[in-house]
């Protein structure tokens, strides 16, 4: 895998290689075009969850329910959402 060589989305882990892969086409965004809006800002959790679920449906052929569970598990492990995850609140 090449994740050491290209930045990945802080929200879903998608590797971003081209400017068009970044939210708003901005390589400084830190989020991919799926998770960020046209200004490079992270979209609301529900929007990101739906977008990633749609990705699983499209790429893996799973049904909508299973896709949403996969997306939920993925987002729960990502830095952008860790603090928002209800299961393991962290108090630094
Ligand atoms: Zn993303």
PDB file of N, CA, C and O in Angstrom, residues 43-76:
ATOM      1  N   UNK A  43     -17.735  17.885   6.235  1.00  0.00           N
ATOM      2  CA  UNK A  43     -19.203  17.882   6.227  1.00  0.00           C
ATOM      3  C   UNK A  43     -19.719  17.317   7.556  1.00  0.00           C
ATOM      4  O   UNK A  43     -18.986  16.660   8.285  1.00  0.00           O
ATOM      5  N   UNK A  44     -21.014  17.538   7.836  1.00  0.00           N
ATOM      6  CA  UNK A  44     -21.613  16.956   9.054  1.00  0.00           C
ATOM      7  C   UNK A  44     -21.521  15.432   9.031  1.00  0.00           C
ATOM      8  O   UNK A  44     -21.509  14.818   7.956  1.00  0.00           O
ATOM      9  N   UNK A  45     -21.477  14.829  10.218  1.00  0.00           N
ATOM     10  CA  UNK A  45     -21.301  13.376  10.339  1.00  0.00           C
ATOM     11  C   UNK A  45     -22.284  12.603   9.470  1.00  0.00           C
ATOM     12  O   UNK A  45     -21.892  11.684   8.748  1.00  0.00           O
ATOM     13  N   UNK A  46     -23.561  12.963   9.532  1.00  0.00           N
ATOM     14  CA  UNK A  46     -24.573  12.207   8.781  1.00  0.00           C
ATOM     15  C   UNK A  46     -24.310  12.235   7.282  1.00  0.00           C
ATOM     16  O   UNK A  46     -24.523  11.245   6.580  1.00  0.00           O
ATOM     17  N   UNK A  47     -23.845  13.377   6.773  1.00  0.00           N
ATOM     18  CA  UNK A  47     -23.565  13.498   5.344  1.00  0.00           C
ATOM     19  C   UNK A  47     -22.380  12.628   4.953  1.00  0.00           C
ATOM     20  O   UNK A  47     -22.382  11.963   3.912  1.00  0.00           O
ATOM     21  N   UNK A  48     -21.352  12.628   5.809  1.00  0.00           N
ATOM     22  CA  UNK A  48     -20.168  11.806   5.541  1.00  0.00           C
ATOM     23  C   UNK A  48     -20.531  10.327   5.616  1.00  0.00           C
ATOM     24  O   UNK A  48     -20.096   9.519   4.791  1.00  0.00           O
ATOM     25  N   UNK A  49     -21.353   9.982   6.613  1.00  0.00           N
ATOM     26  CA  UNK A  49     -21.777   8.592   6.779  1.00  0.00           C
ATOM     27  C   UNK A  49     -22.528   8.123   5.532  1.00  0.00           C
ATOM     28  O   UNK A  49     -22.252   7.051   4.990  1.00  0.00           O
ATOM     29  N   UNK A  50     -23.449   8.930   5.053  1.00  0.00           N
ATOM     30  CA  UNK A  50     -24.225   8.564   3.864  1.00  0.00           C
ATOM     31  C   UNK A  50     -23.324   8.430   2.641  1.00  0.00           C
ATOM     32  O   UNK A  50     -23.462   7.519   1.835  1.00  0.00           O
ATOM     33  N   UNK A  51     -22.384   9.363   2.491  1.00  0.00           N
ATOM     34  CA  UNK A  51     -21.494   9.348   1.332  1.00  0.00           C
ATOM     35  C   UNK A  51     -20.622   8.101   1.327  1.00  0.00           C
ATOM     36  O   UNK A  51     -20.415   7.471   0.289  1.00  0.00           O
ATOM     37  N   UNK A  52     -20.119   7.739   2.515  1.00  0.00           N
ATOM     38  CA  UNK A  52     -19.273   6.553   2.586  1.00  0.00           C
ATOM     39  C   UNK A  52     -20.093   5.277   2.440  1.00  0.00           C
ATOM     40  O   UNK A  52     -19.622   4.300   1.862  1.00  0.00           O
ATOM     41  N   UNK A  53     -21.318   5.276   2.953  1.00  0.00           N
ATOM     42  CA  UNK A  53     -22.191   4.121   2.782  1.00  0.00           C
ATOM     43  C   UNK A  53     -22.487   3.912   1.298  1.00  0.00           C
ATOM     44  O   UNK A  53     -22.465   2.789   0.793  1.00  0.00           O
ATOM     45  N   UNK A  54     -22.721   5.017   0.601  1.00  0.00           N
ATOM     46  CA  UNK A  54     -22.988   4.933  -0.837  1.00  0.00           C
ATOM     47  C   UNK A  54     -21.787   4.360  -1.574  1.00  0.00           C
ATOM     48  O   UNK A  54     -21.932   3.617  -2.549  1.00  0.00           O
ATOM     49  N   UNK A  55     -20.600   4.703  -1.074  1.00  0.00           N
ATOM     50  CA  UNK A  55     -19.375   4.179  -1.672  1.00  0.00           C
ATOM     51  C   UNK A  55     -19.319   2.660  -1.531  1.00  0.00           C
ATOM     52  O   UNK A  55     -19.003   1.940  -2.486  1.00  0.00           O
ATOM     53  N   UNK A  56     -19.641   2.150  -0.334  1.00  0.00           N
ATOM     54  CA  UNK A  56     -19.618   0.701  -0.115  1.00  0.00           C
ATOM     55  C   UNK A  56     -20.649  -0.010  -0.992  1.00  0.00           C
ATOM     56  O   UNK A  56     -20.399  -1.084  -1.520  1.00  0.00           O
ATOM     57  N   UNK A  57     -21.822   0.597  -1.127  1.00  0.00           N
ATOM     58  CA  UNK A  57     -22.851  -0.004  -1.971  1.00  0.00           C
ATOM     59  C   UNK A  57     -22.332  -0.121  -3.398  1.00  0.00           C
ATOM     60  O   UNK A  57     -22.469  -1.151  -4.061  1.00  0.00           O
ATOM     61  N   UNK A  58     -21.699   0.952  -3.850  1.00  0.00           N
ATOM     62  CA  UNK A  58     -21.207   1.019  -5.219  1.00  0.00           C
ATOM     63  C   UNK A  58     -20.022   0.091  -5.451  1.00  0.00           C
ATOM     64  O   UNK A  58     -19.982  -0.643  -6.433  1.00  0.00           O
ATOM     65  N   UNK A  59     -19.052   0.128  -4.535  1.00  0.00           N
ATOM     66  CA  UNK A  59     -17.802  -0.595  -4.749  1.00  0.00           C
ATOM     67  C   UNK A  59     -17.841  -2.046  -4.309  1.00  0.00           C
ATOM     68  O   UNK A  59     -17.114  -2.877  -4.836  1.00  0.00           O
ATOM     69  N   UNK A  60     -18.658  -2.355  -3.293  1.00  0.00           N
ATOM     70  CA  UNK A  60     -18.638  -3.715  -2.752  1.00  0.00           C
ATOM     71  C   UNK A  60     -19.954  -4.445  -2.950  1.00  0.00           C
ATOM     72  O   UNK A  60     -20.073  -5.619  -2.605  1.00  0.00           O
ATOM     73  N   UNK A  61     -20.955  -3.745  -3.452  1.00  0.00           N
ATOM     74  CA  UNK A  61     -22.206  -4.402  -3.768  1.00  0.00           C
ATOM     75  C   UNK A  61     -22.996  -4.871  -2.558  1.00  0.00           C
ATOM     76  O   UNK A  61     -23.845  -5.754  -2.673  1.00  0.00           O
ATOM     77  N   UNK A  62     -22.713  -4.290  -1.386  1.00  0.00           N
ATOM     78  CA  UNK A  62     -23.480  -4.663  -0.194  1.00  0.00           C
ATOM     79  C   UNK A  62     -24.779  -3.850  -0.160  1.00  0.00           C
ATOM     80  O   UNK A  62     -24.912  -2.848  -0.862  1.00  0.00           O
ATOM     81  N   UNK A  63     -25.743  -4.290   0.664  1.00  0.00           N
ATOM     82  CA  UNK A  63     -26.982  -3.532   0.726  1.00  0.00           C
ATOM     83  C   UNK A  63     -26.816  -2.286   1.598  1.00  0.00           C
ATOM     84  O   UNK A  63     -25.809  -2.113   2.281  1.00  0.00           O
ATOM     85  N   UNK A  64     -27.809  -1.429   1.568  1.00  0.00           N
ATOM     86  CA  UNK A  64     -27.694  -0.120   2.222  1.00  0.00           C
ATOM     87  C   UNK A  64     -27.470  -0.240   3.726  1.00  0.00           C
ATOM     88  O   UNK A  64     -26.701   0.523   4.313  1.00  0.00           O
ATOM     89  N   UNK A  65     -28.143  -1.206   4.349  1.00  0.00           N
ATOM     90  CA  UNK A  65     -27.999  -1.381   5.793  1.00  0.00           C
ATOM     91  C   UNK A  65     -26.575  -1.788   6.162  1.00  0.00           C
ATOM     92  O   UNK A  65     -25.953  -1.217   7.057  1.00  0.00           O
ATOM     93  N   UNK A  66     -26.061  -2.804   5.451  1.00  0.00           N
ATOM     94  CA  UNK A  66     -24.705  -3.286   5.720  1.00  0.00           C
ATOM     95  C   UNK A  66     -23.690  -2.190   5.428  1.00  0.00           C
ATOM     96  O   UNK A  66     -22.711  -2.016   6.154  1.00  0.00           O
ATOM     97  N   UNK A  67     -23.932  -1.448   4.366  1.00  0.00           N
ATOM     98  CA  UNK A  67     -23.016  -0.376   3.987  1.00  0.00           C
ATOM     99  C   UNK A  67     -22.951   0.690   5.075  1.00  0.00           C
ATOM    100  O   UNK A  67     -21.878   1.213   5.392  1.00  0.00           O
ATOM    101  N   UNK A  68     -24.100   0.992   5.684  1.00  0.00           N
ATOM    102  CA  UNK A  68     -24.125   2.013   6.728  1.00  0.00           C
ATOM    103  C   UNK A  68     -23.345   1.535   7.961  1.00  0.00           C
ATOM    104  O   UNK A  68     -22.646   2.311   8.608  1.00  0.00           O
ATOM    105  N   UNK A  69     -23.461   0.241   8.259  1.00  0.00           N
ATOM    106  CA  UNK A  69     -22.708  -0.306   9.396  1.00  0.00           C
ATOM    107  C   UNK A  69     -21.211  -0.245   9.130  1.00  0.00           C
ATOM    108  O   UNK A  69     -20.419   0.088  10.009  1.00  0.00           O
ATOM    109  N   UNK A  70     -20.808  -0.586   7.904  1.00  0.00           N
ATOM    110  CA  UNK A  70     -19.391  -0.529   7.537  1.00  0.00           C
ATOM    111  C   UNK A  70     -18.877   0.897   7.655  1.00  0.00           C
ATOM    112  O   UNK A  70     -17.798   1.150   8.178  1.00  0.00           O
ATOM    113  N   UNK A  71     -19.669   1.837   7.169  1.00  0.00           N
ATOM    114  CA  UNK A  71     -19.264   3.235   7.198  1.00  0.00           C
ATOM    115  C   UNK A  71     -19.170   3.736   8.633  1.00  0.00           C
ATOM    116  O   UNK A  71     -18.244   4.467   8.989  1.00  0.00           O
ATOM    117  N   UNK A  72     -20.120   3.309   9.470  1.00  0.00           N
ATOM    118  CA  UNK A  72     -20.114   3.735  10.854  1.00  0.00           C
ATOM    119  C   UNK A  72     -18.850   3.235  11.568  1.00  0.00           C
ATOM    120  O   UNK A  72     -18.204   3.972  12.315  1.00  0.00           O
ATOM    121  N   UNK A  73     -18.505   1.964  11.303  1.00  0.00           N
ATOM    122  CA  UNK A  73     -17.316   1.377  11.928  1.00  0.00           C
ATOM    123  C   UNK A  73     -16.050   2.081  11.435  1.00  0.00           C
ATOM    124  O   UNK A  73     -15.124   2.338  12.212  1.00  0.00           O
ATOM    125  N   UNK A  74     -16.033   2.390  10.147  1.00  0.00           N
ATOM    126  CA  UNK A  74     -14.869   3.079   9.585  1.00  0.00           C
ATOM    127  C   UNK A  74     -14.694   4.454  10.220  1.00  0.00           C
ATOM    128  O   UNK A  74     -13.616   4.792  10.705  1.00  0.00           O
ATOM    129  N   UNK A  75     -15.746   5.231  10.241  1.00  0.00           N
ATOM    130  CA  UNK A  75     -15.650   6.601  10.758  1.00  0.00           C
ATOM    131  C   UNK A  75     -15.271   6.608  12.242  1.00  0.00           C
ATOM    132  O   UNK A  75     -14.541   7.485  12.696  1.00  0.00           O
ATOM    133  N   UNK A  76     -15.747   5.604  12.978  1.00  0.00           N
ATOM    134  CA  UNK A  76     -15.461   5.553  14.415  1.00  0.00           C
ATOM    135  C   UNK A  76     -13.975   5.386  14.689  1.00  0.00           C
ATOM    136  O   UNK A  76     -13.486   5.707  15.767  1.00  0.00           O
TER     137      UNK A  76
END
